[in-house]
PDB file of C-alpha atoms in Angstrom:
ATOM      1  CA  MET A   1      91.259  89.957 100.788  1.00 79.00           C
ATOM      2  CA  LYS A   2      92.628  90.990  97.388  1.00 92.00           C
ATOM      3  CA  ILE A   3      94.203  94.256  98.593  1.00 95.00           C
ATOM      4  CA  GLU A   4      96.194  92.518 101.324  1.00 95.00           C
ATOM      5  CA  GLU A   5      97.258  89.797  98.889  1.00 95.00           C
ATOM      6  CA  LEU A   6      98.594  92.399  96.459  1.00 96.00           C
ATOM      7  CA  ILE A   7     100.446  94.211  99.256  1.00 96.00           C
ATOM      8  CA  GLN A   8     102.238  90.952 100.084  1.00 96.00           C
ATOM      9  CA  ASN A   9     102.979  90.012  96.441  1.00 95.00           C
ATOM     10  CA  ASP A  10     106.128  90.754  94.513  1.00 95.00           C
ATOM     11  CA  ASN A  11     104.014  92.440  91.827  1.00 97.00           C
ATOM     12  CA  TYR A  12     106.899  93.348  89.546  1.00 97.00           C
ATOM     13  CA  ALA A  13     109.042  90.201  89.740  1.00 96.00           C
ATOM     14  CA  LEU A  14     111.214  89.624  86.680  1.00 94.00           C
ATOM     15  CA  PRO A  15     109.206  86.604  85.412  1.00 96.00           C
ATOM     16  CA  LEU A  16     106.076  88.788  85.363  1.00 96.00           C
ATOM     17  CA  TRP A  17     107.770  91.208  82.955  1.00 96.00           C
ATOM     18  CA  GLU A  18     108.698  88.327  80.676  1.00 95.00           C
ATOM     19  CA  LYS A  19     105.140  86.970  80.879  1.00 95.00           C
ATOM     20  CA  ARG A  20     103.950  90.348  79.567  1.00 94.00           C
ATOM     21  CA  GLY A  21     106.474  90.117  76.720  1.00 94.00           C
ATOM     22  CA  LEU A  22     108.534  93.001  78.147  1.00 93.00           C
ATOM     23  CA  MET A  23     112.150  93.549  78.959  1.00 93.00           C
ATOM     24  CA  PRO A  24     112.291  94.374  82.688  1.00 96.00           C
ATOM     25  CA  SER A  25     112.752  98.023  83.534  1.00 97.00           C
ATOM     26  CA  PRO A  26     115.858  99.070  85.483  1.00 97.00           C
ATOM     27  CA  LEU A  27     115.881  97.908  89.116  1.00 96.00           C
ATOM     28  CA  ARG A  28     115.382 101.458  90.453  1.00 97.00           C
ATOM     29  CA  VAL A  29     112.185 101.782  88.374  1.00 97.00           C
ATOM     30  CA  ILE A  30     110.931  98.388  89.531  1.00 97.00           C
ATOM     31  CA  LYS A  31     111.565  99.427  93.145  1.00 97.00           C
ATOM     32  CA  GLN A  32     109.697 102.688  92.539  1.00 98.00           C
ATOM     33  CA  LEU A  33     106.764 100.828  90.973  1.00 98.00           C
ATOM     34  CA  GLU A  34     106.605  98.470  93.948  1.00 97.00           C
ATOM     35  CA  SER A  35     106.819 101.324  96.447  1.00 98.00           C
ATOM     36  CA  VAL A  36     104.146 103.362  94.667  1.00 98.00           C
ATOM     37  CA  THR A  37     101.916 100.289  94.433  1.00 98.00           C
ATOM     38  CA  VAL A  38     102.244  99.321  98.109  1.00 98.00           C
ATOM     39  CA  ASN A  39     101.584 102.895  99.245  1.00 98.00           C
ATOM     40  CA  PHE A  40      98.531 103.078  96.980  1.00 98.00           C
ATOM     41  CA  LEU A  41      97.233  99.724  98.234  1.00 98.00           C
ATOM     42  CA  ASN A  42      97.718 100.672 101.880  1.00 98.00           C
ATOM     43  CA  ASP A  43      95.758 103.893 101.311  1.00 97.00           C
ATOM     44  CA  LEU A  44      93.104 101.950  99.406  1.00 97.00           C
ATOM     45  CA  LYS A  45      92.832  99.482 102.293  1.00 96.00           C
ATOM     46  CA  VAL A  46      92.151 102.346 104.725  1.00 96.00           C
ATOM     47  CA  ILE A  47      89.375 103.641 102.475  1.00 96.00           C
ATOM     48  CA  ASN A  48      87.905 100.158 102.063  1.00 95.00           C
ATOM     49  CA  GLU A  49      87.871  99.468 105.796  1.00 94.00           C
ATOM     50  CA  ASN A  50      86.271 102.817 106.705  1.00 92.00           C
ATOM     51  CA  SER A  51      82.649 101.813 107.158  1.00 88.00           C
ATOM     52  CA  GLY A  52      81.709 105.438 107.809  1.00 90.00           C
ATOM     53  CA  LEU A  53      82.218 106.333 104.148  1.00 88.00           C
ATOM     54  CA  ASN A  54      79.425 105.822 101.646  1.00 93.00           C
ATOM     55  CA  LYS A  55      80.059 104.223  98.252  1.00 94.00           C
ATOM     56  CA  SER A  56      80.176 107.477  96.262  1.00 94.00           C
ATOM     57  CA  PHE A  57      82.599 109.093  98.729  1.00 95.00           C
ATOM     58  CA  LYS A  58      84.835 106.014  98.578  1.00 96.00           C
ATOM     59  CA  LEU A  59      84.806 106.268  94.783  1.00 96.00           C
ATOM     60  CA  GLU A  60      85.825 109.915  95.007  1.00 96.00           C
ATOM     61  CA  LYS A  61      88.698 109.022  97.370  1.00 96.00           C
ATOM     62  CA  ILE A  62      89.853 106.188  95.110  1.00 97.00           C
ATOM     63  CA  GLN A  63      89.853 108.554  92.126  1.00 97.00           C
ATOM     64  CA  GLU A  64      91.992 111.000  94.106  1.00 97.00           C
ATOM     65  CA  LEU A  65      94.474 108.229  94.955  1.00 97.00           C
ATOM     66  CA  VAL A  66      94.696 107.161  91.308  1.00 98.00           C
ATOM     67  CA  ASP A  67      95.166 110.761  90.172  1.00 98.00           C
ATOM     68  CA  GLN A  68      97.975 111.245  92.707  1.00 97.00           C
ATOM     69  CA  LEU A  69     100.001 108.320  91.374  1.00 98.00           C
ATOM     70  CA  PRO A  70     103.219 109.498  89.680  1.00 98.00           C
ATOM     71  CA  TRP A  71     102.129 108.363  86.217  1.00 98.00           C
ATOM     72  CA  ASP A  72     104.572 110.724  84.507  1.00 97.00           C
ATOM     73  CA  ASP A  73     107.520 108.927  86.148  1.00 97.00           C
ATOM     74  CA  PHE A  74     106.883 105.819  84.069  1.00 98.00           C
ATOM     75  CA  ASP A  75     106.926 104.868  80.400  1.00 97.00           C
ATOM     76  CA  THR A  76     103.859 103.449  78.661  1.00 96.00           C
ATOM     77  CA  GLU A  77     104.552  99.791  79.477  1.00 96.00           C
ATOM     78  CA  GLU A  78     105.266 100.605  83.124  1.00 97.00           C
ATOM     79  CA  LYS A  79     102.042 102.623  83.382  1.00 97.00           C
ATOM     80  CA  GLU A  80     100.074  99.718  81.916  1.00 97.00           C
ATOM     81  CA  PHE A  81     101.760  97.278  84.305  1.00 97.00           C
ATOM     82  CA  LEU A  82     100.940  99.535  87.278  1.00 98.00           C
ATOM     83  CA  ALA A  83      97.324  99.860  86.141  1.00 98.00           C
ATOM     84  CA  ASP A  84      97.018  96.094  85.707  1.00 97.00           C
ATOM     85  CA  VAL A  85      98.390  95.502  89.210  1.00 97.00           C
ATOM     86  CA  ILE A  86      96.099  97.960  91.019  1.00 98.00           C
ATOM     87  CA  ALA A  87      92.946  97.198  88.987  1.00 98.00           C
ATOM     88  CA  PRO A  88      92.029  93.971  90.862  1.00 97.00           C
ATOM     89  CA  ALA A  89      92.257  95.804  94.199  1.00 97.00           C
ATOM     90  CA  ILE A  90      89.845  98.492  93.009  1.00 97.00           C
ATOM     91  CA  GLU A  91      87.575  95.850  91.498  1.00 97.00           C
ATOM     92  CA  SER A  92      87.547  93.925  94.797  1.00 96.00           C
ATOM     93  CA  MET A  93      85.897  96.990  96.358  1.00 96.00           C
ATOM     94  CA  GLY A  94      83.042  96.805  93.842  1.00 95.00           C
ATOM     95  CA  TYR A  95      84.171  99.485  91.394  1.00 97.00           C
ATOM     96  CA  ASN A  96      85.082  99.326  87.712  1.00 97.00           C
ATOM     97  CA  PRO A  97      88.820 100.081  87.736  1.00 97.00           C
ATOM     98  CA  TRP A  98      88.891 100.999  84.057  1.00 96.00           C
ATOM     99  CA  SER A  99      86.488 103.872  84.619  1.00 96.00           C
ATOM    100  CA  ILE A 100      88.816 105.208  87.316  1.00 96.00           C
ATOM    101  CA  ILE A 101      92.336 104.537  86.029  1.00 94.00           C
TER     102      ILE A 101
END
């Protein structure tokens, strides 16, 4: 499952910054990005596994999770990196991440 895979990944490893053509952010920011991402993915996993929720309610809950992310804590490149990391998890649930993020 894509969500579980992303939870296990080192989503902000230094080579991934270089691959994006970016200088890595300070270690404390990278740790915050990873923490925020894992918390988001864990919450997303709970929503995904709740068979009692219909598709539109799940979408509403996902939108709430995205809106609660601390976007203002990050610069533009970090926000884009975060969005690119969580997008496949949202997409794996059958939603268009770019209409939510």
